[in-house]
Short mmCIF file of C-alpha atoms in Angstrom, two decimals:
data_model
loop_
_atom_site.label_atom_id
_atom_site.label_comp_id
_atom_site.label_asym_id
_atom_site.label_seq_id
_atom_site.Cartn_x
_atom_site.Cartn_y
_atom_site.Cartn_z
CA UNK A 1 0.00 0.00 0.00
CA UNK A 2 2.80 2.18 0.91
CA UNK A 3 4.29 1.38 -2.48
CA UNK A 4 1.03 2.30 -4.34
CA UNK A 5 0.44 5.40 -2.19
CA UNK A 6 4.21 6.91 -3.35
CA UNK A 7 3.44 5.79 -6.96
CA UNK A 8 0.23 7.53 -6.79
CA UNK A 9 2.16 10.64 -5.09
CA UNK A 10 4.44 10.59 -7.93
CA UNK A 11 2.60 10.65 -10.77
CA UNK A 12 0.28 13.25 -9.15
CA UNK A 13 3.85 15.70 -8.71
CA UNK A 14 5.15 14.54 -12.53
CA UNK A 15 1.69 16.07 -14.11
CA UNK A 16 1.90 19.27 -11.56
CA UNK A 17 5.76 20.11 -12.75
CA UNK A 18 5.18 19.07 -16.52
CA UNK A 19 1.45 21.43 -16.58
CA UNK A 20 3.25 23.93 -14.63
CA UNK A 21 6.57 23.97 -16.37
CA UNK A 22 4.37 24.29 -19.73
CA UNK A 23 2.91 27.43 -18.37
CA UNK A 24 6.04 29.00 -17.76
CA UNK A 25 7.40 29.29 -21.11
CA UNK A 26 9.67 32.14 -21.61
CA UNK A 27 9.12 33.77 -24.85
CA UNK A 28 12.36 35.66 -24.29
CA UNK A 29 14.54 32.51 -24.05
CA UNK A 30 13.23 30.28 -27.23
CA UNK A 31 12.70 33.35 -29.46
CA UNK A 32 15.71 34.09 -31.73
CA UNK A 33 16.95 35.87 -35.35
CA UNK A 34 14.59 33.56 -37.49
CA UNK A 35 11.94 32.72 -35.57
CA UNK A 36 8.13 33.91 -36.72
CA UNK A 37 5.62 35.14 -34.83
CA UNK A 38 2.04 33.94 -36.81
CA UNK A 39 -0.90 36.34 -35.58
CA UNK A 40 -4.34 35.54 -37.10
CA UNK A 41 -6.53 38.78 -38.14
CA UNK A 42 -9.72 39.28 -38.58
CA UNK A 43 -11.04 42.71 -40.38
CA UNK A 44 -13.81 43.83 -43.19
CA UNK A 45 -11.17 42.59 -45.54
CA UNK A 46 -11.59 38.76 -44.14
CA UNK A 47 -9.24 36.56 -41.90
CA UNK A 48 -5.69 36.60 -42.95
CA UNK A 49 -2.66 35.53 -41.49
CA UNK A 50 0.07 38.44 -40.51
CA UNK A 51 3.52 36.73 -39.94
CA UNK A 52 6.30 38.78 -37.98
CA UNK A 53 9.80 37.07 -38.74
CA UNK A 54 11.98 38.29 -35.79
CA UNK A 55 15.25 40.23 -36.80
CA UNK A 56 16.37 40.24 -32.93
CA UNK A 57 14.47 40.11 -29.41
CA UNK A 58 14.58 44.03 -28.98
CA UNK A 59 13.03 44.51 -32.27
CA UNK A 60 15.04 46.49 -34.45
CA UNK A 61 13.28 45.44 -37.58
CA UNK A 62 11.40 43.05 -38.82
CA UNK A 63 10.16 41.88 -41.84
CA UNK A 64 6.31 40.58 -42.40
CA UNK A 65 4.15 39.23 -44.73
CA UNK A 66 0.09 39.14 -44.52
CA UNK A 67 -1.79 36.03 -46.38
CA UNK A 68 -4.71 36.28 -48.99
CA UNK A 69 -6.58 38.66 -49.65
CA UNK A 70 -3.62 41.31 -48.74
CA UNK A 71 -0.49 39.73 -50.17
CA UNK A 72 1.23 42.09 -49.02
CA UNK A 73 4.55 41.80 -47.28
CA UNK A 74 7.78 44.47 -46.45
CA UNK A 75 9.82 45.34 -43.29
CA UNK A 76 9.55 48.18 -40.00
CA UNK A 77 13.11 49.89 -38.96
CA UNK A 78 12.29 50.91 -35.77
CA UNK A 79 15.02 53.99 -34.16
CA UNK A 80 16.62 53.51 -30.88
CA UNK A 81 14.90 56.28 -29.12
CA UNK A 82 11.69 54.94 -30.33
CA UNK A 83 12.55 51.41 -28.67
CA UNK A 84 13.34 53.39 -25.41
CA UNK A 85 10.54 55.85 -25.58
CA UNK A 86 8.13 55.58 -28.36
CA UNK A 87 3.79 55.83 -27.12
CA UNK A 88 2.38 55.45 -30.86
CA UNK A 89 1.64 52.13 -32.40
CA UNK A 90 2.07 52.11 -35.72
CA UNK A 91 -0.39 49.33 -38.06
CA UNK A 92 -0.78 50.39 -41.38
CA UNK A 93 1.15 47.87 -43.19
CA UNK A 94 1.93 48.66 -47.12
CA UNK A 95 4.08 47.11 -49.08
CA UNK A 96 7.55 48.75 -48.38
CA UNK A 97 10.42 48.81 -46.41
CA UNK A 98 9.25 51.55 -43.93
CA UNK A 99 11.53 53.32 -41.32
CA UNK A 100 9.19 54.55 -38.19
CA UNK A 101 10.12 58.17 -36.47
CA UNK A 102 11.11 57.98 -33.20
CA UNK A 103 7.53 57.98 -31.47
CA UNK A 104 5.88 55.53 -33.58
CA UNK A 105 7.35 51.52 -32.85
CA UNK A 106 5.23 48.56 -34.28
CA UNK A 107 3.89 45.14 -32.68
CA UNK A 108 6.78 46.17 -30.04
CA UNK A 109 6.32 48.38 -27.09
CA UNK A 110 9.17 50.68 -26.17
CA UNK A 111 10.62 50.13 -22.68
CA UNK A 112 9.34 53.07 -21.14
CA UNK A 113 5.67 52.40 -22.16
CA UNK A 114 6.17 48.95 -21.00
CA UNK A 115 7.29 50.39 -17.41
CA UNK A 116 4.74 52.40 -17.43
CA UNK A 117 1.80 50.08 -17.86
CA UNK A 118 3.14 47.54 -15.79
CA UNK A 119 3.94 49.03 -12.96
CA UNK A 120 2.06 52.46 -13.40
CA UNK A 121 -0.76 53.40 -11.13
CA UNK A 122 -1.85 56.03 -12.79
CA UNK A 123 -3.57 55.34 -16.27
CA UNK A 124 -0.85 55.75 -19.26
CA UNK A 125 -1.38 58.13 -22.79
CA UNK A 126 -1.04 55.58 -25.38
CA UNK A 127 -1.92 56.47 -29.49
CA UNK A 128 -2.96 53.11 -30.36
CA UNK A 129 -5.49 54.30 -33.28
CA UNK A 130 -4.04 56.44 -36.09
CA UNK A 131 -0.60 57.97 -35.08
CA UNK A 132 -1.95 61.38 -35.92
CA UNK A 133 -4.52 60.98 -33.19
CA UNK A 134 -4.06 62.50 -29.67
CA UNK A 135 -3.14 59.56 -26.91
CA UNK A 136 -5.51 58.27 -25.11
CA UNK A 137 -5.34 56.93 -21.40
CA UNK A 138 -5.28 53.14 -20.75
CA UNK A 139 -4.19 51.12 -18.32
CA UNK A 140 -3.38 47.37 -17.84
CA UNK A 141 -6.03 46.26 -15.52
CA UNK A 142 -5.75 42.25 -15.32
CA UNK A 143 -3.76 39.12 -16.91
CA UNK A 144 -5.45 37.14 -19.69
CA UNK A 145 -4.37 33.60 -20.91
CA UNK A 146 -4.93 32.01 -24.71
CA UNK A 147 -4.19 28.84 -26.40
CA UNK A 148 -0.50 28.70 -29.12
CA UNK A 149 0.86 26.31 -30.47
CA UNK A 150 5.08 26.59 -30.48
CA UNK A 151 7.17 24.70 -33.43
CA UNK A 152 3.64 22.14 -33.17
CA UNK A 153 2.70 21.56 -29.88
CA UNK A 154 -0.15 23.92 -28.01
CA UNK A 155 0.36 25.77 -24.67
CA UNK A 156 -0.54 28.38 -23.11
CA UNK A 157 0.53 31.93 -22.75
CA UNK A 158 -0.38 34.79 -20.12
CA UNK A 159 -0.51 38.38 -21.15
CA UNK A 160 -1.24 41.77 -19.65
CA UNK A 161 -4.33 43.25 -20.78
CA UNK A 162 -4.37 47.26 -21.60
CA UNK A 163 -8.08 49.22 -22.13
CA UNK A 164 -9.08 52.31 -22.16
CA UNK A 165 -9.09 53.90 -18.44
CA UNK A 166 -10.83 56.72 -16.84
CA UNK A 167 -10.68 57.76 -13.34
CA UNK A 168 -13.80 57.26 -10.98
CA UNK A 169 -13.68 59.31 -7.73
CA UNK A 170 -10.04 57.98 -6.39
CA UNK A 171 -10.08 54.97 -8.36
CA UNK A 172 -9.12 54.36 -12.18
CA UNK A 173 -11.89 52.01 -14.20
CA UNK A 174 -12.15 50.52 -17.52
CA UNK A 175 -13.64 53.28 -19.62
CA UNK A 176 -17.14 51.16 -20.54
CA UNK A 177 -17.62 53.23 -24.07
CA UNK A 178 -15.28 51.58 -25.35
CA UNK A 179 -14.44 48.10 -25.96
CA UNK A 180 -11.40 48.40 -27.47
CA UNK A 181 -8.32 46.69 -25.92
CA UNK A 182 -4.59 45.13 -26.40
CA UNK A 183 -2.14 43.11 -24.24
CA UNK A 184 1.74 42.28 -24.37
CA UNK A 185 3.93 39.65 -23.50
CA UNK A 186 5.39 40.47 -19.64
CA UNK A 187 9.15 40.76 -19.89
CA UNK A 188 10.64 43.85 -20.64
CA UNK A 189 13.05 41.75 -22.60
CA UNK A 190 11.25 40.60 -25.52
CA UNK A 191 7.55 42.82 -25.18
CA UNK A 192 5.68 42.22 -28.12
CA UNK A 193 1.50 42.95 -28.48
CA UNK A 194 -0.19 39.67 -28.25
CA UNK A 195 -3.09 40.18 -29.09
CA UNK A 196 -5.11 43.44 -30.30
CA UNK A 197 -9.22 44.64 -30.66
CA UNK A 198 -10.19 47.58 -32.13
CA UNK A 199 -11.40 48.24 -35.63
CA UNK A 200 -9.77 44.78 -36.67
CA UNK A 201 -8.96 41.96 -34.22
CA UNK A 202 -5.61 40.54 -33.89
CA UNK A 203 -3.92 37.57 -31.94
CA UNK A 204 -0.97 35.69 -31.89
CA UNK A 205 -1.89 32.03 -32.59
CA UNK A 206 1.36 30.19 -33.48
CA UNK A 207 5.25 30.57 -33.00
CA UNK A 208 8.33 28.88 -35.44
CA UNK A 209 11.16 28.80 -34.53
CA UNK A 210 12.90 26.48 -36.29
#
């Protein structure tokens, strides 16, 4: 019985490690030069795939390529400063190679805005619409999770979730006119948008890297 019971004990640990290992995997260390991020979007246009093929983890550039109907593809130079400091998201795509200013970064955030809406208590200006727009407060208010699959095999990922803030008395809410939303991977390494709702819906639905 003893036997059985530390079997039983056993097992029960190897499933808790292997489930909890797979929900700890760092983006930061399997992502390299090469690898592609594969984001699924749906807009008026239809559902196309938008595939990011990573130059290097800070992001640089990169080059990217959406599926039918676009068929479009070309590559974002992002500037240092912008990495370091940049609020507007850039996501008109054409094709071209297309060098962003230094306030405008795309799919990355720059490490300042990342700072700032992680650890922020205050709600955080953020141009996530048209970068000619005037920012807009949001503020990461909870952690969401959602189903990948990496090189094959499906796990799971956690992200922080951003919306559109306003403050109530002493106390900052989710804005409830609008729906609109995005999150990013947590690690100030490697912080990509996951996943995206607004006038089109995006989300990150399979990694290569290999």
């Amino acid at each position: 019985m003893k036997r059985i019971s530390f079997l039983f004990a056993l097992v029960i640990v190897t499933i808790f490690s292997a489930t909890n290992s797979s929900a700890q995997v760092k983006l930061e260390e399997i992502i390299k030069p090469g690898s592609r991020l594969i984001y699924q979007v749906t807009s008026g246009r239809g559902n196309y795939d938008f595939v990011i093929t990573v130059k290097d983890l800070k992001g640089s550039s990169f080059e990217w390529e959406m599926g039918s109907p676009m068929d479009t593809k070309g590559t974002i130079i992002h500037t240092d400063k912008a990495l370091q400091s940049a609020y507007k998201m850039y996501n008109y795509f054409q094709s071209e190679t297309k060098k962003l200013d230094d306030q405008m970064l795309s799919v990355w955030l720059s490490q300042k805005m990342f700072k700032d809406l992680t650890k922020a208590a205050e709600g955080v200006k953020v141009c996530m619409y048209d970068p000619l727009d005037e920012p807009k407060l949001m503020k990461y208010f909870m952690d969401g999770e959602f189903s990948v699959k990496i090189d094959g095999k499906g796990t799971k990922i956690v992200d922080k979730v951003v919306r559109p803030a306003k403050k109530s008395g002493t106390k900052w809410i989710i804005d409830p006119s609008n729906d609109d939303s995005f999150s990013y991977y947590n690690s100030a390494s490697f912080p990509v948008i996951l996943r995206m709702h607004t006038n089109f819906t995006i989300a990150l639905k399979e990694i290569k890297t290999k």
